[in-house]
Amino acid sequence: MTAPRHPGLTDRFGREHRDLRISLTDRCSLRCTYCMPADGVPWLQRDTMLSTDEIVRIARIAVEMGIDEIRLTGGEPLLRADVVDVVSRLARLEGPAGRPELSLTTNALRLPALADQLHDAGLVRVNISLDTLRRERFHELTRRDKLTETLAGITAADASGMEPIKINAVAMRGVNDDEIVDLTRFCVDHGYQMRFIEQMPLDAGHTWDRQQMVTGEEILAQLRAEWTLVERSDRGAAPARVWDIAGTAASVGVIASVTAPFCGTCDRVRLTADGQLRACLFAREESDLRGLLRGGATDEELADAVAACLRLKRPGHDIDDPAFLQPDRPMSAIGG
Ligand code: SAM
Ligand code: SF4
């Protein structure tokens, strides 16, 4: 008989948490304008970063509590020198529902070197960020001339057998909103799944503007002008609404975190690279698991801290509330 899930994973609003996002580093090889400043990034101090043993211990406790999905992110998670070892250790954890499903979100630059090893180590699938197919634009948007390398990384992930390959793009007005159809067609042609994301107020420069944001409805209008879309009914707690593209084997998703929040079904909790647990991307409170770990806490005490963090989780992110305050950490230091 399987052990019951820990009651502490269910919050005050009845949301059962199943998905742990672990940031492996806040460092990155790109400088996407909606995420990081061009320079002067306030990096986390090295001695505050969790060791691999510390990450695996927290993940083990979370999985034993009932977390059954782990996504590795960052910053750029593939910049962590021992990322293959992290994957292989996390893939072997076991909870009441068996082994957790492991995935990773990446800018793909290190995938040509690592995709096969990661897949062999237990990485099932990847989400890859690609906001444009145009070289000059990629350079402006990420402040690095790396489109060719990113595309090579996508090809390497595909060749390694990871499945599905999801491509994420943040839609931005006057920047890449004229490529919504092109990016989707690229995915249709290659058998990848396209996901568009509404831009959220998580940039390091705090320049996000609600009026400027491309909405999910606008993205859909462009897609519908090109294809017939048939919405899937199996969304569950997933952030994306997904449509099958009629006449193709592909689907396209829209993550409308701002205009159509999905907080009511959120099952995610985040661990930063410096060991702070966050119940929400937009949380203003963090639980210091690193302090507990390094202070000699038992597994039970750490599980209690996870439960206490989730007890504080608010019903929604309140981006539309005039009193909304952007979190102090940029996306790259939270873990998207
Ligand atoms: N470096 C990896 C990557 O780019 O995929 C993983 C970390 S990145 C922070 C994770 C995801 O967050 C990416 O898909 C990125 O596009 C998205 N992201 C970053 N800043 C964002 C913002 N302000 N609004 C919406 N999505 C954002
Ligand atoms: Fe780096 Fe990802 Fe942020 Fe771009 S979105 S700067 S690739 S962490």
PDB file of N, CA, C and O in Angstrom, residues 165-208:
ATOM      1  N   ILE A 165       9.751  18.022 -26.484  1.00  0.00           N
ATOM      2  CA  ILE A 165      10.551  19.234 -26.450  1.00  0.00           C
ATOM      3  C   ILE A 165       9.566  20.394 -26.467  1.00  0.00           C
ATOM      4  O   ILE A 165       8.813  20.560 -27.435  1.00  0.00           O
ATOM      5  N   LYS A 166       9.576  21.176 -25.392  1.00  0.00           N
ATOM      6  CA  LYS A 166       8.694  22.348 -25.367  1.00  0.00           C
ATOM      7  C   LYS A 166       9.541  23.594 -25.575  1.00  0.00           C
ATOM      8  O   LYS A 166      10.618  23.715 -24.982  1.00  0.00           O
ATOM      9  N   ILE A 167       9.046  24.486 -26.402  1.00  0.00           N
ATOM     10  CA  ILE A 167       9.752  25.749 -26.663  1.00  0.00           C
ATOM     11  C   ILE A 167       8.946  26.874 -26.018  1.00  0.00           C
ATOM     12  O   ILE A 167       7.752  27.030 -26.293  1.00  0.00           O
ATOM     13  N   ASN A 168       9.611  27.637 -25.149  1.00  0.00           N
ATOM     14  CA  ASN A 168       8.958  28.752 -24.448  1.00  0.00           C
ATOM     15  C   ASN A 168       9.358  30.072 -25.079  1.00  0.00           C
ATOM     16  O   ASN A 168      10.549  30.305 -25.282  1.00  0.00           O
ATOM     17  N   ALA A 169       8.381  30.944 -25.318  1.00  0.00           N
ATOM     18  CA  ALA A 169       8.709  32.304 -25.751  1.00  0.00           C
ATOM     19  C   ALA A 169       7.899  33.296 -24.939  1.00  0.00           C
ATOM     20  O   ALA A 169       6.700  33.107 -24.736  1.00  0.00           O
ATOM     21  N   VAL A 170       8.563  34.331 -24.464  1.00  0.00           N
ATOM     22  CA  VAL A 170       7.860  35.437 -23.819  1.00  0.00           C
ATOM     23  C   VAL A 170       7.484  36.406 -24.940  1.00  0.00           C
ATOM     24  O   VAL A 170       8.355  36.855 -25.687  1.00  0.00           O
ATOM     25  N   ALA A 171       6.188  36.687 -25.067  1.00  0.00           N
ATOM     26  CA  ALA A 171       5.735  37.580 -26.150  1.00  0.00           C
ATOM     27  C   ALA A 171       5.903  39.027 -25.709  1.00  0.00           C
ATOM     28  O   ALA A 171       5.473  39.399 -24.618  1.00  0.00           O
ATOM     29  N   MET A 172       6.537  39.831 -26.562  1.00  0.00           N
ATOM     30  CA  MET A 172       6.774  41.233 -26.204  1.00  0.00           C
ATOM     31  C   MET A 172       6.382  42.161 -27.349  1.00  0.00           C
ATOM     32  O   MET A 172       6.794  41.946 -28.494  1.00  0.00           O
ATOM     33  N   ARG A 173       5.619  43.195 -26.986  1.00  0.00           N
ATOM     34  CA  ARG A 173       5.101  44.102 -28.009  1.00  0.00           C
ATOM     35  C   ARG A 173       6.239  44.865 -28.690  1.00  0.00           C
ATOM     36  O   ARG A 173       7.134  45.402 -28.031  1.00  0.00           O
ATOM     37  N   GLY A 174       6.176  44.861 -30.036  1.00  0.00           N
ATOM     38  CA  GLY A 174       7.191  45.605 -30.783  1.00  0.00           C
ATOM     39  C   GLY A 174       8.564  44.954 -30.738  1.00  0.00           C
ATOM     40  O   GLY A 174       9.530  45.495 -31.272  1.00  0.00           O
ATOM     41  N   VAL A 175       8.657  43.784 -30.104  1.00  0.00           N
ATOM     42  CA  VAL A 175       9.956  43.100 -30.012  1.00  0.00           C
ATOM     43  C   VAL A 175       9.911  41.791 -30.796  1.00  0.00           C
ATOM     44  O   VAL A 175      10.685  41.586 -31.730  1.00  0.00           O
ATOM     45  N   ASN A 176       8.970  40.926 -30.440  1.00  0.00           N
ATOM     46  CA  ASN A 176       8.876  39.642 -31.148  1.00  0.00           C
ATOM     47  C   ASN A 176       7.427  39.218 -31.399  1.00  0.00           C
ATOM     48  O   ASN A 176       7.182  38.068 -31.755  1.00  0.00           O
ATOM     49  N   ASP A 177       6.468  40.151 -31.203  1.00  0.00           N
ATOM     50  CA  ASP A 177       5.065  39.744 -31.390  1.00  0.00           C
ATOM     51  C   ASP A 177       4.716  39.556 -32.860  1.00  0.00           C
ATOM     52  O   ASP A 177       3.634  39.080 -33.183  1.00  0.00           O
ATOM     53  N   ASP A 178       5.638  39.884 -33.772  1.00  0.00           N
ATOM     54  CA  ASP A 178       5.417  39.580 -35.190  1.00  0.00           C
ATOM     55  C   ASP A 178       5.954  38.187 -35.541  1.00  0.00           C
ATOM     56  O   ASP A 178       5.924  37.780 -36.692  1.00  0.00           O
ATOM     57  N   GLU A 179       6.441  37.434 -34.537  1.00  0.00           N
ATOM     58  CA  GLU A 179       6.973  36.085 -34.812  1.00  0.00           C
ATOM     59  C   GLU A 179       6.141  34.976 -34.170  1.00  0.00           C
ATOM     60  O   GLU A 179       6.595  33.834 -34.095  1.00  0.00           O
ATOM     61  N   ILE A 180       4.961  35.338 -33.688  1.00  0.00           N
ATOM     62  CA  ILE A 180       4.153  34.331 -32.990  1.00  0.00           C
ATOM     63  C   ILE A 180       3.813  33.162 -33.928  1.00  0.00           C
ATOM     64  O   ILE A 180       3.954  31.989 -33.564  1.00  0.00           O
ATOM     65  N   VAL A 181       3.447  33.491 -35.154  1.00  0.00           N
ATOM     66  CA  VAL A 181       3.134  32.428 -36.116  1.00  0.00           C
ATOM     67  C   VAL A 181       4.416  31.711 -36.567  1.00  0.00           C
ATOM     68  O   VAL A 181       4.458  30.481 -36.630  1.00  0.00           O
ATOM     69  N   ASP A 182       5.486  32.462 -36.811  1.00  0.00           N
ATOM     70  CA  ASP A 182       6.741  31.843 -37.278  1.00  0.00           C
ATOM     71  C   ASP A 182       7.303  30.861 -36.242  1.00  0.00           C
ATOM     72  O   ASP A 182       7.760  29.767 -36.586  1.00  0.00           O
ATOM     73  N   LEU A 183       7.283  31.275 -34.990  1.00  0.00           N
ATOM     74  CA  LEU A 183       7.803  30.387 -33.936  1.00  0.00           C
ATOM     75  C   LEU A 183       6.950  29.125 -33.836  1.00  0.00           C
ATOM     76  O   LEU A 183       7.460  28.012 -33.669  1.00  0.00           O
ATOM     77  N   THR A 184       5.638  29.316 -33.961  1.00  0.00           N
ATOM     78  CA  THR A 184       4.738  28.154 -33.875  1.00  0.00           C
ATOM     79  C   THR A 184       4.976  27.223 -35.068  1.00  0.00           C
ATOM     80  O   THR A 184       5.032  25.995 -34.912  1.00  0.00           O
ATOM     81  N   ARG A 185       5.161  27.822 -36.239  1.00  0.00           N
ATOM     82  CA  ARG A 185       5.394  26.983 -37.427  1.00  0.00           C
ATOM     83  C   ARG A 185       6.713  26.206 -37.295  1.00  0.00           C
ATOM     84  O   ARG A 185       6.796  25.038 -37.678  1.00  0.00           O
ATOM     85  N   PHE A 186       7.712  26.847 -36.739  1.00  0.00           N
ATOM     86  CA  PHE A 186       8.993  26.164 -36.494  1.00  0.00           C
ATOM     87  C   PHE A 186       8.742  24.909 -35.639  1.00  0.00           C
ATOM     88  O   PHE A 186       9.270  23.829 -35.909  1.00  0.00           O
ATOM     89  N   CYS A 187       7.899  25.053 -34.626  1.00  0.00           N
ATOM     90  CA  CYS A 187       7.615  23.903 -33.754  1.00  0.00           C
ATOM     91  C   CYS A 187       6.776  22.850 -34.470  1.00  0.00           C
ATOM     92  O   CYS A 187       7.031  21.640 -34.333  1.00  0.00           O
ATOM     93  N   VAL A 188       5.784  23.299 -35.223  1.00  0.00           N
ATOM     94  CA  VAL A 188       4.952  22.351 -35.978  1.00  0.00           C
ATOM     95  C   VAL A 188       5.855  21.530 -36.901  1.00  0.00           C
ATOM     96  O   VAL A 188       5.773  20.293 -36.955  1.00  0.00           O
ATOM     97  N   ASP A 189       6.765  22.204 -37.598  1.00  0.00           N
ATOM     98  CA  ASP A 189       7.630  21.529 -38.571  1.00  0.00           C
ATOM     99  C   ASP A 189       8.591  20.532 -37.916  1.00  0.00           C
ATOM    100  O   ASP A 189       8.987  19.550 -38.527  1.00  0.00           O
ATOM    101  N   HIS A 190       8.997  20.825 -36.667  1.00  0.00           N
ATOM    102  CA  HIS A 190       9.998  19.964 -36.021  1.00  0.00           C
ATOM    103  C   HIS A 190       9.399  18.995 -35.010  1.00  0.00           C
ATOM    104  O   HIS A 190      10.134  18.207 -34.392  1.00  0.00           O
ATOM    105  N   GLY A 191       8.106  19.081 -34.775  1.00  0.00           N
ATOM    106  CA  GLY A 191       7.500  18.177 -33.788  1.00  0.00           C
ATOM    107  C   GLY A 191       7.706  18.638 -32.351  1.00  0.00           C
ATOM    108  O   GLY A 191       7.689  17.827 -31.419  1.00  0.00           O
ATOM    109  N   TYR A 192       7.939  19.935 -32.145  1.00  0.00           N
ATOM    110  CA  TYR A 192       8.082  20.482 -30.792  1.00  0.00           C
ATOM    111  C   TYR A 192       6.745  21.100 -30.373  1.00  0.00           C
ATOM    112  O   TYR A 192       5.870  21.330 -31.198  1.00  0.00           O
ATOM    113  N   GLN A 193       6.639  21.397 -29.076  1.00  0.00           N
ATOM    114  CA  GLN A 193       5.405  22.025 -28.584  1.00  0.00           C
ATOM    115  C   GLN A 193       5.691  23.469 -28.189  1.00  0.00           C
ATOM    116  O   GLN A 193       6.549  23.715 -27.350  1.00  0.00           O
ATOM    117  N   MET A 194       4.957  24.378 -28.794  1.00  0.00           N
ATOM    118  CA  MET A 194       5.187  25.810 -28.558  1.00  0.00           C
ATOM    119  C   MET A 194       4.385  26.295 -27.358  1.00  0.00           C
ATOM    120  O   MET A 194       3.217  25.942 -27.205  1.00  0.00           O
ATOM    121  N   ARG A 195       5.026  27.095 -26.504  1.00  0.00           N
ATOM    122  CA  ARG A 195       4.336  27.695 -25.355  1.00  0.00           C
ATOM    123  C   ARG A 195       4.668  29.177 -25.299  1.00  0.00           C
ATOM    124  O   ARG A 195       5.846  29.539 -25.184  1.00  0.00           O
ATOM    125  N   PHE A 196       3.642  30.027 -25.396  1.00  0.00           N
ATOM    126  CA  PHE A 196       3.862  31.464 -25.250  1.00  0.00           C
ATOM    127  C   PHE A 196       3.552  31.881 -23.825  1.00  0.00           C
ATOM    128  O   PHE A 196       2.588  31.399 -23.214  1.00  0.00           O
ATOM    129  N   ILE A 197       4.356  32.789 -23.308  1.00  0.00           N
ATOM    130  CA  ILE A 197       4.230  33.234 -21.917  1.00  0.00           C
ATOM    131  C   ILE A 197       3.957  34.735 -21.900  1.00  0.00           C
ATOM    132  O   ILE A 197       4.658  35.497 -22.581  1.00  0.00           O
ATOM    133  N   GLU A 198       2.953  35.144 -21.142  1.00  0.00           N
ATOM    134  CA  GLU A 198       2.773  36.587 -20.937  1.00  0.00           C
ATOM    135  C   GLU A 198       3.924  37.093 -20.075  1.00  0.00           C
ATOM    136  O   GLU A 198       4.307  36.445 -19.091  1.00  0.00           O
ATOM    137  N   GLN A 199       4.423  38.266 -20.451  1.00  0.00           N
ATOM    138  CA  GLN A 199       5.548  38.811 -19.680  1.00  0.00           C
ATOM    139  C   GLN A 199       5.072  39.206 -18.281  1.00  0.00           C
ATOM    140  O   GLN A 199       4.042  39.850 -18.124  1.00  0.00           O
ATOM    141  N   MET A 200       5.843  38.827 -17.288  1.00  0.00           N
ATOM    142  CA  MET A 200       5.464  39.101 -15.896  1.00  0.00           C
ATOM    143  C   MET A 200       6.414  40.130 -15.281  1.00  0.00           C
ATOM    144  O   MET A 200       7.537  40.295 -15.748  1.00  0.00           O
ATOM    145  N   PRO A 201       5.953  40.809 -14.226  1.00  0.00           N
ATOM    146  CA  PRO A 201       6.793  41.823 -13.584  1.00  0.00           C
ATOM    147  C   PRO A 201       7.878  41.188 -12.729  1.00  0.00           C
ATOM    148  O   PRO A 201       7.823  41.204 -11.503  1.00  0.00           O
ATOM    149  N   LEU A 202       8.864  40.596 -13.397  1.00  0.00           N
ATOM    150  CA  LEU A 202       9.937  39.907 -12.679  1.00  0.00           C
ATOM    151  C   LEU A 202      11.306  40.293 -13.228  1.00  0.00           C
ATOM    152  O   LEU A 202      12.301  39.633 -12.952  1.00  0.00           O
ATOM    153  N   ASP A 203      11.353  41.352 -14.036  1.00  0.00           N
ATOM    154  CA  ASP A 203      12.631  41.769 -14.604  1.00  0.00           C
ATOM    155  C   ASP A 203      13.451  42.508 -13.556  1.00  0.00           C
ATOM    156  O   ASP A 203      12.909  43.195 -12.687  1.00  0.00           O
ATOM    157  N   ALA A 204      14.765  42.379 -13.691  1.00  0.00           N
ATOM    158  CA  ALA A 204      15.654  42.995 -12.701  1.00  0.00           C
ATOM    159  C   ALA A 204      15.531  44.518 -12.727  1.00  0.00           C
ATOM    160  O   ALA A 204      15.706  45.181 -11.714  1.00  0.00           O
ATOM    161  N   GLY A 205      15.214  45.089 -13.895  1.00  0.00           N
ATOM    162  CA  GLY A 205      15.153  46.548 -13.999  1.00  0.00           C
ATOM    163  C   GLY A 205      13.832  47.144 -13.540  1.00  0.00           C
ATOM    164  O   GLY A 205      13.664  48.365 -13.541  1.00  0.00           O
ATOM    165  N   HIS A 206      12.850  46.299 -13.180  1.00  0.00           N
ATOM    166  CA  HIS A 206      11.506  46.747 -12.768  1.00  0.00           C
ATOM    167  C   HIS A 206      10.883  47.682 -13.820  1.00  0.00           C
ATOM    168  O   HIS A 206      10.337  48.727 -13.492  1.00  0.00           O
ATOM    169  N   THR A 207      10.992  47.300 -15.096  1.00  0.00           N
ATOM    170  CA  THR A 207      10.470  48.162 -16.160  1.00  0.00           C
ATOM    171  C   THR A 207       9.168  47.631 -16.744  1.00  0.00           C
ATOM    172  O   THR A 207       8.637  48.190 -17.691  1.00  0.00           O
ATOM    173  N   TRP A 208       8.653  46.518 -16.211  1.00  0.00           N
ATOM    174  CA  TRP A 208       7.438  45.882 -16.741  1.00  0.00           C
ATOM    175  C   TRP A 208       6.284  46.876 -16.750  1.00  0.00           C
ATOM    176  O   TRP A 208       6.107  47.654 -15.809  1.00  0.00           O
TER     177      TRP A 208
END
